[in-house]
Tab-separated table of C-alpha atoms and ligand atoms in Angstrom:
chain	number	residue	atom	x	y	z
A	893	MET	CA	10.915	34.785	27.804
A	894	LYS	CA	13.485	37.110	26.816
A	895	ARG	CA	14.363	40.025	24.662
A	896	ILE	CA	16.571	38.191	22.030
A	897	THR	CA	18.597	40.297	19.572
A	898	ILE	CA	20.744	37.895	16.381
A	899	ILE	CA	22.810	39.235	14.534
A	900	GLY	CA	23.400	38.199	11.140
A	901	THR	CA	21.303	36.190	9.031
A	902	GLY	CA	22.694	32.603	7.596
A	903	TYR	CA	22.807	29.219	8.046
A	904	VAL	CA	22.986	29.447	11.908
A	905	GLY	CA	21.236	32.895	13.039
A	906	LEU	CA	18.402	32.002	10.352
A	907	VAL	CA	17.798	28.637	12.307
A	908	SER	CA	18.792	29.583	16.112
A	909	GLY	CA	16.486	32.780	15.002
A	910	ALA	CA	13.582	30.454	14.078
A	911	GLY	CA	13.943	28.285	16.779
A	912	ILE	CA	14.431	30.163	19.832
A	913	SER	CA	12.041	32.332	18.615
A	914	ASN	CA	9.722	28.844	18.904
A	915	PHE	CA	10.643	28.165	22.083
A	916	GLY	CA	8.518	31.532	23.283
A	917	HIS	CA	11.354	33.987	23.291
A	918	GLN	CA	10.942	37.215	21.378
A	919	VAL	CA	13.328	37.458	19.365
A	920	ARG	CA	14.860	40.299	16.551
A	921	CYS	CA	16.796	39.006	13.747
A	922	VAL	CA	19.394	41.652	12.722
A	923	ASP	CA	22.151	41.599	9.143
A	924	ILE	CA	23.428	44.770	7.752
A	925	ASP	CA	22.349	43.459	4.137
A	926	LYS	CA	19.337	45.326	3.873
A	927	GLN	CA	18.438	42.719	0.407
A	928	LYS	CA	18.301	39.841	2.286
A	929	ILE	CA	16.452	41.473	5.353
A	930	ASP	CA	13.827	42.734	2.482
A	931	LEU	CA	13.555	39.225	1.651
A	932	LEU	CA	13.087	37.501	4.539
A	933	ASN	CA	9.596	40.357	5.501
A	934	ASP	CA	8.547	39.243	2.348
A	935	GLY	CA	7.954	36.046	3.011
A	936	SER	CA	10.926	34.003	1.215
A	937	ILE	CA	14.729	32.762	2.990
A	938	PRO	CA	17.832	33.266	1.098
A	939	ILE	CA	18.710	29.638	1.564
A	940	TYR	CA	16.738	26.546	0.725
A	941	GLU	CA	17.085	24.924	3.962
A	942	PRO	CA	13.991	21.918	4.546
A	943	GLU	CA	11.101	23.114	7.233
A	944	LEU	CA	12.759	26.432	7.481
A	945	LYS	CA	9.883	28.443	5.509
A	946	THR	CA	7.374	27.358	8.215
A	947	LEU	CA	9.510	27.673	11.321
A	948	ILE	CA	9.892	31.287	10.256
A	949	ALA	CA	6.365	31.701	9.771
A	950	ARG	CA	5.484	30.654	12.466
A	951	SER	CA	6.828	32.823	14.768
A	952	VAL	CA	6.355	35.739	12.678
A	953	ASN	CA	2.588	35.453	12.543
A	954	ALA	CA	2.816	34.897	15.899
A	955	LYS	CA	4.487	38.214	16.555
A	956	ARG	CA	7.632	37.177	17.857
A	957	LEU	CA	9.996	37.272	15.381
A	958	THR	CA	10.970	40.330	13.191
A	959	PHE	CA	14.248	41.275	10.580
A	960	SER	CA	15.154	44.062	10.460
A	961	VAL	CA	18.689	46.036	9.870
A	962	ALA	CA	18.204	48.254	12.637
A	963	VAL	CA	21.421	46.797	14.462
A	964	GLU	CA	21.921	49.187	17.090
A	965	ASP	CA	18.246	49.373	18.119
A	966	ALA	CA	18.048	46.022	18.162
A	967	ILE	CA	21.303	45.612	20.476
A	968	LYS	CA	20.141	48.192	22.882
A	969	TRP	CA	16.560	46.175	22.861
A	970	ALA	CA	18.119	42.852	23.723
A	971	GLU	CA	18.924	40.827	26.899
A	972	VAL	CA	20.796	38.457	25.266
A	973	ILE	CA	22.947	38.748	21.823
A	974	PHE	CA	24.004	35.909	19.554
A	975	ILE	CA	26.827	37.120	17.463
A	976	ALA	CA	26.208	34.234	14.349
A	977	VAL	CA	28.026	36.319	11.408
A	978	GLY	CA	30.006	34.201	8.946
A	979	THR	CA	33.649	33.478	9.600
A	980	PRO	CA	34.732	32.828	6.014
A	981	GLN	CA	37.831	31.166	5.032
A	982	GLY	CA	40.683	34.253	5.041
A	983	GLU	CA	44.430	33.376	3.424
A	984	ASN	CA	46.348	31.386	4.582
A	985	GLY	CA	43.738	28.967	5.954
A	986	GLU	CA	43.005	31.116	9.180
A	987	ALA	CA	39.067	31.869	9.236
A	988	ASP	CA	38.548	35.774	9.128
A	989	ILE	CA	37.154	37.349	12.101
A	990	SER	CA	37.126	41.048	10.598
A	991	ALA	CA	33.096	40.865	11.031
A	992	VAL	CA	32.535	39.334	14.620
A	993	ILE	CA	35.104	42.467	15.037
A	994	ALA	CA	32.724	44.780	13.530
A	995	VAL	CA	29.638	43.317	15.505
A	996	ALA	CA	32.018	43.635	18.712
A	997	GLU	CA	32.878	47.636	18.390
A	998	ARG	CA	29.365	48.040	17.586
A	999	ILE	CA	28.311	45.987	21.126
A	1000	GLY	CA	30.287	47.916	22.891
A	1001	ILE	CA	29.045	51.800	21.916
A	1002	ASN	CA	25.339	50.565	22.156
A	1003	LEU	CA	25.709	48.951	25.685
A	1004	ASN	CA	23.319	50.525	28.136
A	1005	ASN	CA	22.596	48.198	30.422
A	1006	TYR	CA	23.555	43.920	31.145
A	1007	LYS	CA	23.380	41.801	28.806
A	1008	VAL	CA	24.643	38.529	28.046
A	1009	ILE	CA	26.763	38.461	24.663
A	1010	CYS	CA	26.848	35.302	22.656
A	1011	THR	CA	29.157	33.720	19.858
A	1012	LYS	CA	27.407	31.524	18.089
A	1013	SER	CA	30.027	31.887	14.620
A	1014	THR	CA	32.736	29.905	14.979
A	1015	ILE	CA	35.958	31.329	15.471
A	1016	PRO	CA	39.025	30.371	16.629
A	1017	ILE	CA	40.217	29.574	19.449
A	1018	GLY	CA	40.898	32.187	22.068
A	1019	THR	CA	38.783	34.784	19.677
A	1020	GLY	CA	36.266	35.321	22.905
A	1021	GLN	CA	38.870	36.846	25.096
A	1022	MET	CA	39.818	39.384	22.175
A	1023	ILE	CA	35.914	39.608	21.888
A	1024	GLN	CA	35.645	40.956	25.417
A	1025	LYS	CA	38.473	43.409	24.539
A	1026	ILE	CA	36.569	45.264	21.469
A	1027	ILE	CA	33.765	45.649	23.411
A	1028	ASP	CA	35.766	47.159	26.080
A	1029	GLN	CA	37.102	49.156	24.463
A	1030	HIS	CA	34.129	50.956	23.046
A	1031	ASN	CA	31.870	49.836	26.330
A	1032	HIS	CA	33.095	53.656	27.832
A	1033	ASP	CA	30.449	53.895	30.923
A	1034	LYS	CA	31.394	50.468	32.041
A	1035	ILE	CA	28.223	48.896	31.841
A	1036	LYS	CA	28.144	45.350	32.702
A	1037	TYR	CA	28.191	42.026	30.679
A	1038	ASP	CA	28.780	38.907	30.738
A	1039	TYR	CA	30.831	36.923	27.543
A	1040	CYS	CA	29.754	33.709	26.726
A	1041	SER	CA	30.150	31.068	23.905
A	1042	ASN	CA	27.139	28.824	22.182
A	1043	PRO	CA	28.592	27.220	19.086
A	1044	GLU	CA	26.046	25.278	17.241
A	1045	PHE	CA	26.584	22.422	15.286
A	1046	LEU	CA	23.932	22.019	12.901
A	1047	ARG	CA	24.026	20.580	9.760
A	1048	GLU	CA	23.560	22.016	6.228
A	1049	GLY	CA	19.613	20.135	5.308
A	1050	ALA	CA	19.197	19.140	8.504
A	1051	ALA	CA	19.748	22.462	10.412
A	1052	VAL	CA	15.624	22.654	11.893
A	1053	ARG	CA	15.921	18.802	13.304
A	1054	ASP	CA	19.963	19.864	14.518
A	1055	PHE	CA	18.177	22.955	16.322
A	1056	LEU	CA	15.054	21.738	17.540
A	1057	HIS	CA	16.732	17.895	19.012
A	1058	PRO	CA	20.454	18.430	19.480
A	1059	ASP	CA	22.683	16.009	21.100
A	1060	ARG	CA	23.968	18.627	23.511
A	1061	ILE	CA	23.978	22.238	24.030
A	1062	VAL	CA	27.817	24.110	25.127
A	1063	LEU	CA	27.852	26.835	27.199
A	1064	GLY	CA	31.182	28.544	27.662
A	1065	THR	CA	30.398	31.474	30.374
A	1066	THR	CA	32.087	33.746	32.612
A	1067	SER	CA	29.540	33.630	34.942
A	1068	ASP	CA	26.894	32.043	36.823
A	1069	LYS	CA	24.218	34.610	36.287
A	1070	ALA	CA	24.465	34.447	32.680
A	1071	PHE	CA	24.787	30.323	32.307
A	1072	GLU	CA	21.036	30.913	33.823
A	1073	TYR	CA	20.216	32.853	31.414
A	1074	LEU	CA	21.032	30.542	28.775
A	1075	LYS	CA	19.825	28.189	30.544
A	1076	ASP	CA	15.642	30.153	30.395
A	1077	VAL	CA	16.770	30.393	26.784
A	1078	TYR	CA	17.417	26.396	25.736
A	1079	ARG	CA	14.757	26.119	28.560
A	1080	PRO	CA	12.044	23.866	26.326
A	1081	LEU	CA	15.422	22.117	25.926
A	1082	TYR	CA	17.104	22.188	28.834
A	1083	ILE	CA	13.287	20.731	30.732
A	1084	ASN	CA	13.508	17.313	27.957
A	1085	GLU	CA	17.350	16.990	29.470
A	1086	THR	CA	18.789	17.789	26.597
A	1087	PRO	CA	22.819	17.873	28.062
A	1088	MET	CA	23.619	21.104	28.388
A	1089	VAL	CA	27.875	21.409	29.204
A	1090	HIS	CA	28.953	24.847	31.254
A	1091	THR	CA	32.207	25.294	30.411
A	1092	THR	CA	34.701	27.391	29.945
A	1093	VAL	CA	34.641	29.874	26.971
A	1094	GLU	CA	38.035	28.453	26.043
A	1095	THR	CA	36.957	24.697	26.033
A	1096	ALA	CA	33.155	25.939	23.914
A	1097	GLU	CA	35.088	27.108	21.512
A	1098	MET	CA	38.008	24.137	21.488
A	1099	ILE	CA	34.574	21.327	21.460
A	1100	LYS	CA	33.519	22.919	18.095
A	1101	TYR	CA	36.637	22.633	16.344
A	1102	ALA	CA	37.387	19.635	17.705
A	1103	ALA	CA	33.738	18.169	17.281
A	1104	ASN	CA	34.585	19.029	13.101
A	1105	ALA	CA	37.623	17.556	12.818
A	1106	PHE	CA	36.925	14.129	14.341
A	1107	LEU	CA	33.987	14.247	11.925
A	1108	ALA	CA	36.411	14.499	9.029
A	1109	ILE	CA	39.206	12.420	9.911
A	1110	LYS	CA	36.534	10.199	10.107
A	1111	ILE	CA	35.014	10.103	6.485
A	1112	SER	CA	38.772	10.885	5.733
A	1113	TYR	CA	39.625	7.618	7.219
A	1114	ILE	CA	36.659	5.405	5.342
A	1115	ASN	CA	37.579	7.176	2.367
A	1116	GLU	CA	40.931	5.746	1.924
A	1117	VAL	CA	39.917	2.337	3.205
A	1118	ALA	CA	37.061	2.340	0.001
A	1119	ASN	CA	40.380	3.074	-2.289
A	1120	LEU	CA	41.834	0.310	-0.743
A	1121	CYS	CA	38.505	-1.976	-1.024
A	1122	ASP	CA	38.466	-0.678	-4.956
A	1123	GLU	CA	42.076	-1.931	-5.501
A	1124	ILE	CA	41.230	-5.370	-3.327
A	1125	GLY	CA	38.028	-6.101	-4.346
A	1126	ALA	CA	37.054	-5.703	-1.062
A	1127	ASP	CA	33.032	-3.685	-0.316
A	1128	VAL	CA	33.324	-0.765	1.750
A	1129	HIS	CA	29.637	-0.902	2.373
A	1130	VAL	CA	29.788	-4.600	4.092
A	1131	VAL	CA	33.285	-2.885	6.214
A	1132	ALA	CA	31.481	0.329	7.144
A	1133	LYS	CA	28.664	-1.622	8.846
A	1134	THR	CA	30.247	-3.449	10.728
A	1135	LEU	CA	32.565	-1.326	11.839
A	1136	GLY	CA	29.669	1.155	12.651
A	1137	THR	CA	28.504	-2.111	14.398
A	1138	ASP	CA	31.352	-1.187	17.212
A	1139	GLY	CA	29.592	0.993	19.643
A	1140	ARG	CA	33.304	3.192	20.162
A	1141	ILE	CA	33.377	3.527	16.314
A	1142	SER	CA	29.169	3.825	15.786
A	1143	PRO	CA	28.257	4.033	12.493
A	1144	LYS	CA	27.431	7.430	11.467
A	1145	PHE	CA	30.187	9.861	9.599
A	1146	LEU	CA	31.175	6.208	7.641
A	1147	HIS	CA	29.790	6.760	4.548
A	1148	PRO	CA	32.608	6.891	1.280
A	1149	GLY	CA	32.217	9.800	-1.629
A	1150	PRO	CA	34.077	12.545	-3.648
A	1151	GLY	CA	35.713	14.269	-0.489
A	1152	PHE	CA	33.744	16.393	2.448
A	1153	GLY	CA	32.875	19.983	1.709
A	1154	GLY	CA	30.893	22.911	2.244
A	1155	SER	CA	31.463	26.037	4.441
A	1156	CYS	CA	31.637	24.201	7.882
A	1157	PHE	CA	34.766	20.781	7.521
A	1158	PRO	CA	37.253	22.289	5.094
A	1159	LYS	CA	37.547	25.618	6.348
A	1160	ASP	CA	37.480	24.280	10.020
A	1161	THR	CA	40.532	21.425	9.647
A	1162	LYS	CA	42.334	24.071	8.456
A	1163	ALA	CA	41.543	26.895	10.635
A	1164	LEU	CA	42.290	24.479	13.809
A	1165	VAL	CA	45.351	23.438	11.642
A	1166	GLU	CA	46.522	27.008	11.508
A	1167	ILE	CA	45.584	27.810	15.218
A	1168	ALA	CA	47.578	24.773	16.756
A	1169	LYS	CA	50.802	25.728	14.429
A	1170	LYS	CA	50.604	29.104	16.805
A	1171	TYR	CA	50.721	27.323	19.721
A	1172	ASN	CA	53.948	25.583	18.086
A	1173	ILE	CA	51.431	21.847	17.622
A	1174	ASP	CA	50.787	19.512	14.405
A	1175	MET	CA	47.907	18.456	14.096
A	1176	ALA	CA	48.860	15.322	11.946
A	1177	THR	CA	45.587	13.900	11.536
A	1178	VAL	CA	43.589	16.586	11.012
A	1179	THR	CA	46.365	17.665	8.670
A	1180	ALA	CA	46.402	14.161	6.852
A	1181	ALA	CA	42.497	14.360	7.177
A	1182	ILE	CA	42.860	17.575	4.467
A	1183	GLU	CA	45.233	16.030	1.958
A	1184	THR	CA	43.391	12.625	1.857
A	1185	ASN	CA	40.312	14.778	0.992
A	1186	ILE	CA	41.865	17.119	-1.768
A	1187	PHE	CA	43.841	13.196	-3.234
A	1188	GLN	CA	39.915	12.082	-3.122
A	1189	ARG	CA	38.244	14.783	-5.326
A	1190	LYS	CA	41.393	13.715	-8.107
A	1191	ARG	CA	40.265	10.444	-7.471
A	1192	MET	CA	36.776	10.750	-8.690
A	1193	LEU	CA	37.805	12.452	-11.665
A	1194	ASN	CA	41.198	10.125	-11.992
A	1195	LYS	CA	37.879	7.030	-12.032
A	1196	LEU	CA	36.313	9.220	-14.587
A	1197	ASN	CA	38.971	9.142	-16.785
A	1198	ASP	CA	38.979	5.613	-16.993
A	1199	LEU	CA	35.688	5.115	-17.492
A	1200	LEU	CA	36.287	7.026	-20.546
A	1201	ASP	CA	39.679	5.424	-22.152
A	1202	ASN	CA	41.927	8.409	-20.850
A	1203	ASP	CA	39.294	10.225	-23.523
A	1204	LEU	CA	37.693	13.345	-22.309
A	1205	LYS	CA	37.810	15.221	-25.034
A	1206	GLY	CA	34.701	16.327	-27.137
A	1207	LYS	CA	32.767	13.488	-25.170
A	1208	ILE	CA	29.722	14.863	-23.537
A	1209	ILE	CA	29.627	14.581	-19.899
A	1210	ALA	CA	25.834	14.707	-16.943
A	1211	VAL	CA	26.705	16.316	-13.902
A	1212	LEU	CA	24.185	14.673	-11.169
A	1213	GLY	CA	24.273	16.512	-8.306
A	1214	LEU	CA	25.792	20.251	-7.588
A	1215	ALA	CA	24.869	20.790	-3.869
A	1216	PHE	CA	27.890	19.581	-1.487
A	1217	LYS	CA	25.801	17.436	-0.430
A	1218	GLN	CA	21.625	16.859	-0.300
A	1219	GLU	CA	18.947	18.919	1.042
A	1220	THR	CA	21.366	21.937	0.333
A	1221	ASP	CA	21.387	24.472	-2.370
A	1222	ASP	CA	24.859	25.271	-1.139
A	1223	VAL	CA	27.956	25.148	-3.344
A	1224	ARG	CA	30.631	26.083	-0.724
A	1225	GLU	CA	33.301	23.649	-1.434
A	1226	SER	CA	30.828	21.504	-3.790
A	1227	PRO	CA	32.905	18.342	-4.726
A	1228	ALA	CA	31.051	18.641	-8.162
A	1229	ILE	CA	33.334	22.198	-8.695
A	1230	GLU	CA	36.097	19.970	-8.907
A	1231	ILE	CA	34.775	17.436	-10.747
A	1232	ILE	CA	33.411	20.015	-13.555
A	1233	THR	CA	36.563	21.810	-14.003
A	1234	GLY	CA	38.654	18.973	-14.470
A	1235	ILE	CA	36.051	17.032	-17.187
A	1236	HIS	CA	36.195	21.174	-18.719
A	1237	ASP	CA	40.503	21.320	-18.387
A	1238	LYS	CA	40.504	17.824	-20.310
A	1239	GLY	CA	38.050	19.196	-23.486
A	1240	GLY	CA	34.971	17.546	-21.914
A	1241	ILE	CA	31.593	18.975	-22.722
A	1242	ILE	CA	28.928	19.330	-19.925
A	1243	LYS	CA	25.729	19.464	-19.268
A	1244	ALA	CA	25.048	20.071	-15.224
A	1245	TYR	CA	21.875	19.209	-13.143
A	1246	ASP	CA	20.747	19.107	-9.704
A	1247	PRO	CA	17.461	19.393	-8.553
A	1248	ILE	CA	17.841	22.583	-5.588
A	1249	ALA	CA	21.324	24.482	-6.006
A	1250	ASN	CA	21.101	25.154	-10.711
A	1251	ASP	CA	21.247	27.998	-9.916
A	1252	SER	CA	23.753	28.616	-6.496
A	1253	MET	CA	26.524	27.142	-9.280
A	1254	LYS	CA	25.124	28.964	-12.220
A	1255	GLU	CA	27.646	32.293	-10.168
A	1256	ILE	CA	30.761	30.017	-10.162
A	1257	PHE	CA	30.234	28.342	-13.405
A	1258	PRO	CA	27.680	30.731	-15.783
A	1259	ALA	CA	28.338	29.790	-18.494
A	1260	LEU	CA	27.665	26.020	-17.737
A	1261	ASP	CA	24.405	24.361	-19.305
A	1262	PHE	CA	21.987	23.358	-16.632
A	1263	LYS	CA	19.123	21.160	-17.353
A	1264	SER	CA	16.174	20.619	-15.858
A	1265	SER	CA	15.559	17.260	-15.324
A	1266	TRP	CA	18.354	14.722	-14.851
A	1267	TYR	CA	16.399	12.751	-18.277
A	1268	GLU	CA	17.527	16.050	-20.268
A	1269	ALA	CA	20.902	16.186	-18.857
A	1270	VAL	CA	22.124	12.782	-19.397
A	1271	GLU	CA	20.456	12.236	-22.820
A	1272	GLY	CA	22.841	11.565	-25.206
A	1273	SER	CA	25.624	11.971	-22.716
A	1274	ASP	CA	28.450	9.345	-22.642
A	1275	ALA	CA	29.045	9.813	-19.669
A	1276	ALA	CA	27.028	10.226	-16.119
A	1277	VAL	CA	28.537	11.238	-12.411
A	1278	ILE	CA	26.835	11.601	-9.614
A	1279	MET	CA	27.774	13.975	-7.040
A	1280	THR	CA	25.350	14.262	-4.784
A	1281	GLU	CA	23.286	11.707	-3.063
A	1282	TRP	CA	19.926	12.894	-3.751
A	1283	ASN	CA	16.667	10.928	-3.675
A	1284	GLU	CA	16.188	10.984	-7.215
A	1285	PHE	CA	18.501	9.946	-8.529
A	1286	ARG	CA	18.680	6.900	-5.655
A	1287	SER	CA	15.486	6.331	-7.024
A	1288	MET	CA	16.683	6.229	-10.923
A	1289	ASP	CA	15.531	3.636	-14.310
A	1290	LEU	CA	18.901	2.281	-14.630
A	1291	GLU	CA	16.426	0.841	-17.996
A	1292	LYS	CA	15.785	4.488	-19.051
A	1293	LEU	CA	18.671	5.920	-18.055
A	1294	LYS	CA	20.713	3.452	-20.512
A	1295	ASN	CA	18.185	4.408	-23.868
A	1296	LEU	CA	18.287	7.667	-23.112
A	1297	MET	CA	22.577	7.644	-23.130
A	1298	SER	CA	24.428	7.610	-25.708
A	1299	GLN	CA	26.742	4.901	-23.869
A	1300	PRO	CA	25.763	3.738	-20.913
A	1301	VAL	CA	28.564	4.861	-18.393
A	1302	VAL	CA	27.970	5.949	-15.108
A	1303	LEU	CA	30.524	6.971	-12.196
A	1304	ASP	CA	28.181	6.611	-8.505
A	1305	THR	CA	31.259	8.617	-6.408
A	1306	ARG	CA	27.469	8.702	-3.757
A	1307	ASN	CA	27.336	5.045	-3.858
A	1308	ILE	CA	23.745	5.413	-4.464
A	1309	LEU	CA	23.437	3.171	-7.225
A	1310	ASN	CA	22.327	-0.753	-7.130
A	1311	VAL	CA	25.095	-2.624	-8.286
A	1312	SER	CA	23.600	-5.795	-9.492
A	1313	GLU	CA	21.428	-4.025	-11.551
A	1314	LEU	CA	24.182	-1.531	-13.684
A	1315	LYS	CA	25.685	-4.921	-14.306
A	1316	ARG	CA	22.904	-7.170	-14.873
A	1317	LEU	CA	22.258	-3.457	-17.887
A	1318	ASP	CA	25.641	-4.350	-18.822
A	1319	PHE	CA	26.948	-0.740	-17.589
A	1320	LYS	CA	30.375	0.436	-17.713
A	1321	PHE	CA	30.586	1.796	-14.030
A	1322	ASP	CA	32.642	2.709	-10.655
A	1323	ASN	CA	31.604	3.766	-7.240
A	1324	VAL	CA	33.476	4.773	-3.977
A	1325	GLY	CA	35.169	1.063	-2.846
A	1326	HIS	CA	31.471	-0.444	-3.664
A	1327	ARG	CA	32.341	-2.455	-7.422
A	1328	VAL	CA	31.916	-5.951	-6.264
A	1329	ALA	CA	28.576	-5.556	-4.050
B	1796	LIG	C1	29.056	20.220	9.784
B	1796	LIG	C2	28.950	19.238	10.507
B	1796	LIG	O1	27.859	18.035	11.029
B	1796	LIG	C3	27.794	20.311	11.723
B	1796	LIG	O2	28.177	20.143	13.406
B	1796	LIG	C4	28.400	21.911	11.775
B	1796	LIG	O3	28.143	22.685	12.873
B	1796	LIG	C5	28.804	21.945	10.455
B	1796	LIG	O4	29.636	21.492	9.706
B	1796	LIG	P1	27.556	20.198	6.899
B	1796	LIG	O5	28.694	20.439	6.085
B	1796	LIG	O6	26.164	20.907	6.905
B	1796	LIG	O7	27.749	20.220	9.161
B	1796	LIG	O8	27.200	18.764	6.469
B	1796	LIG	P2	27.613	17.262	7.099
B	1796	LIG	O9	26.298	16.580	6.967
B	1796	LIG	O10	28.167	17.221	8.533
B	1796	LIG	O11	28.029	16.838	5.785
B	1796	LIG	C6	29.181	17.323	5.151
B	1796	LIG	C7	30.320	16.992	4.532
B	1796	LIG	O12	30.699	15.386	4.579
B	1796	LIG	C8	29.888	16.738	2.644
B	1796	LIG	O13	30.386	16.420	1.509
B	1796	LIG	C9	29.090	14.660	3.386
B	1796	LIG	O14	28.516	14.692	2.468
B	1796	LIG	C10	30.419	14.351	3.054
B	1796	LIG	N1	29.658	13.714	4.433
B	1796	LIG	C11	29.168	12.962	5.388
B	1796	LIG	C12	30.437	12.009	3.755
B	1796	LIG	O15	31.714	12.131	2.589
B	1796	LIG	N2	30.631	11.170	4.907
B	1796	LIG	C13	29.643	10.666	5.781
B	1796	LIG	O16	29.391	9.725	6.044
B	1796	LIG	C14	29.576	12.247	6.062
């Protein structure tokens, strides 16, 4: 059993805290945001993430997990510290690591005995060395510590499952002792033979960016294939499914759509291109994936425009789904933001609905007309646009949809509606490379 402090209670910090305390360790999750900590101590969680509330409650009840703003105490108390603060996109596409730097300073000042200090936040490759320098500058008593990089690969909406059943654990360490400490942290996974990749800090940092950029490229690629399918009358579902049967390709992350969003892919692809520029390396494929993603979002608006005969002015449009993907309330870089702005700019009237993310989107568009069900949103509308692949849209009663709308026009940017059904009911519709199915 180890004493573990996790600094930062965002997605990564909170899920890691819940997961590691469930492995049996004593965990303190700390944050400078008092409001968030108060919320957590009241038994609420600041994000929507399936299974997280239950997992947290289990550890809190077993007295293995606490939340507090006492960052300095928690640093002194810990044997292992995980840095999990946010690294949002800064100016020029680079990641803003100011929160990580502030945490490194505080750790340096409060070092009181040997600790393993491990970064989970996604930071530009090479930042690990900078963090160590900052800690050293403040570590006046030269207390021994080891620095590590332990990138997290969890997906929002499936974060708990991803944490408890990861494909691999990446541990970039500066000593064998630190590796032993981290192996102990992840002991239940180690025993279950989850692959543990023991490598250098720089390689671990690189793996995270390389993984995210590769997946982003894969999505942009299938989006381009889908766009061509649209034009030549092919079905991208059959194409993607067949590509996936080739073990070298795999069927995952080959779903075409309105373009990737969220807190990772858009930010990390741009950051990788910027890091590479500093070393005079042109990441042409990653740059292309970013450009394709921008184009893909515009293409969705063009499709809607075409469906409504290039006249959105005064048209009532139901935007169904606001989160960047299903099972999350996160709207960061959500393709829905672009479509809402686009419809608005062309004079359309929007009725918006998301089963979970209405409140998050309200922060971006406070004056938008939010509805509390898809029925309400589509009633009397001239078109419906599905932006997120929520299950409740997958199982939509299309006959009911048609009856509620003032005209049966649908844009399905996630390819979740049954095309034969749409045709049978005489919908005017479009999707992404799947019209002929
Ligand atoms: C991602 C990575 O998967 C995770 O490993 C990393 O640590 C953080 O970033 P996340 O952003 O939560 O996770 O969601 P993910 O499920 O990967 O989806 C990202 C975006 O790609 C979403 O907008 C999603 O809709 C889109 N996507 C995903 C597609 O358009 N097609 C696909 O086939 C898969």
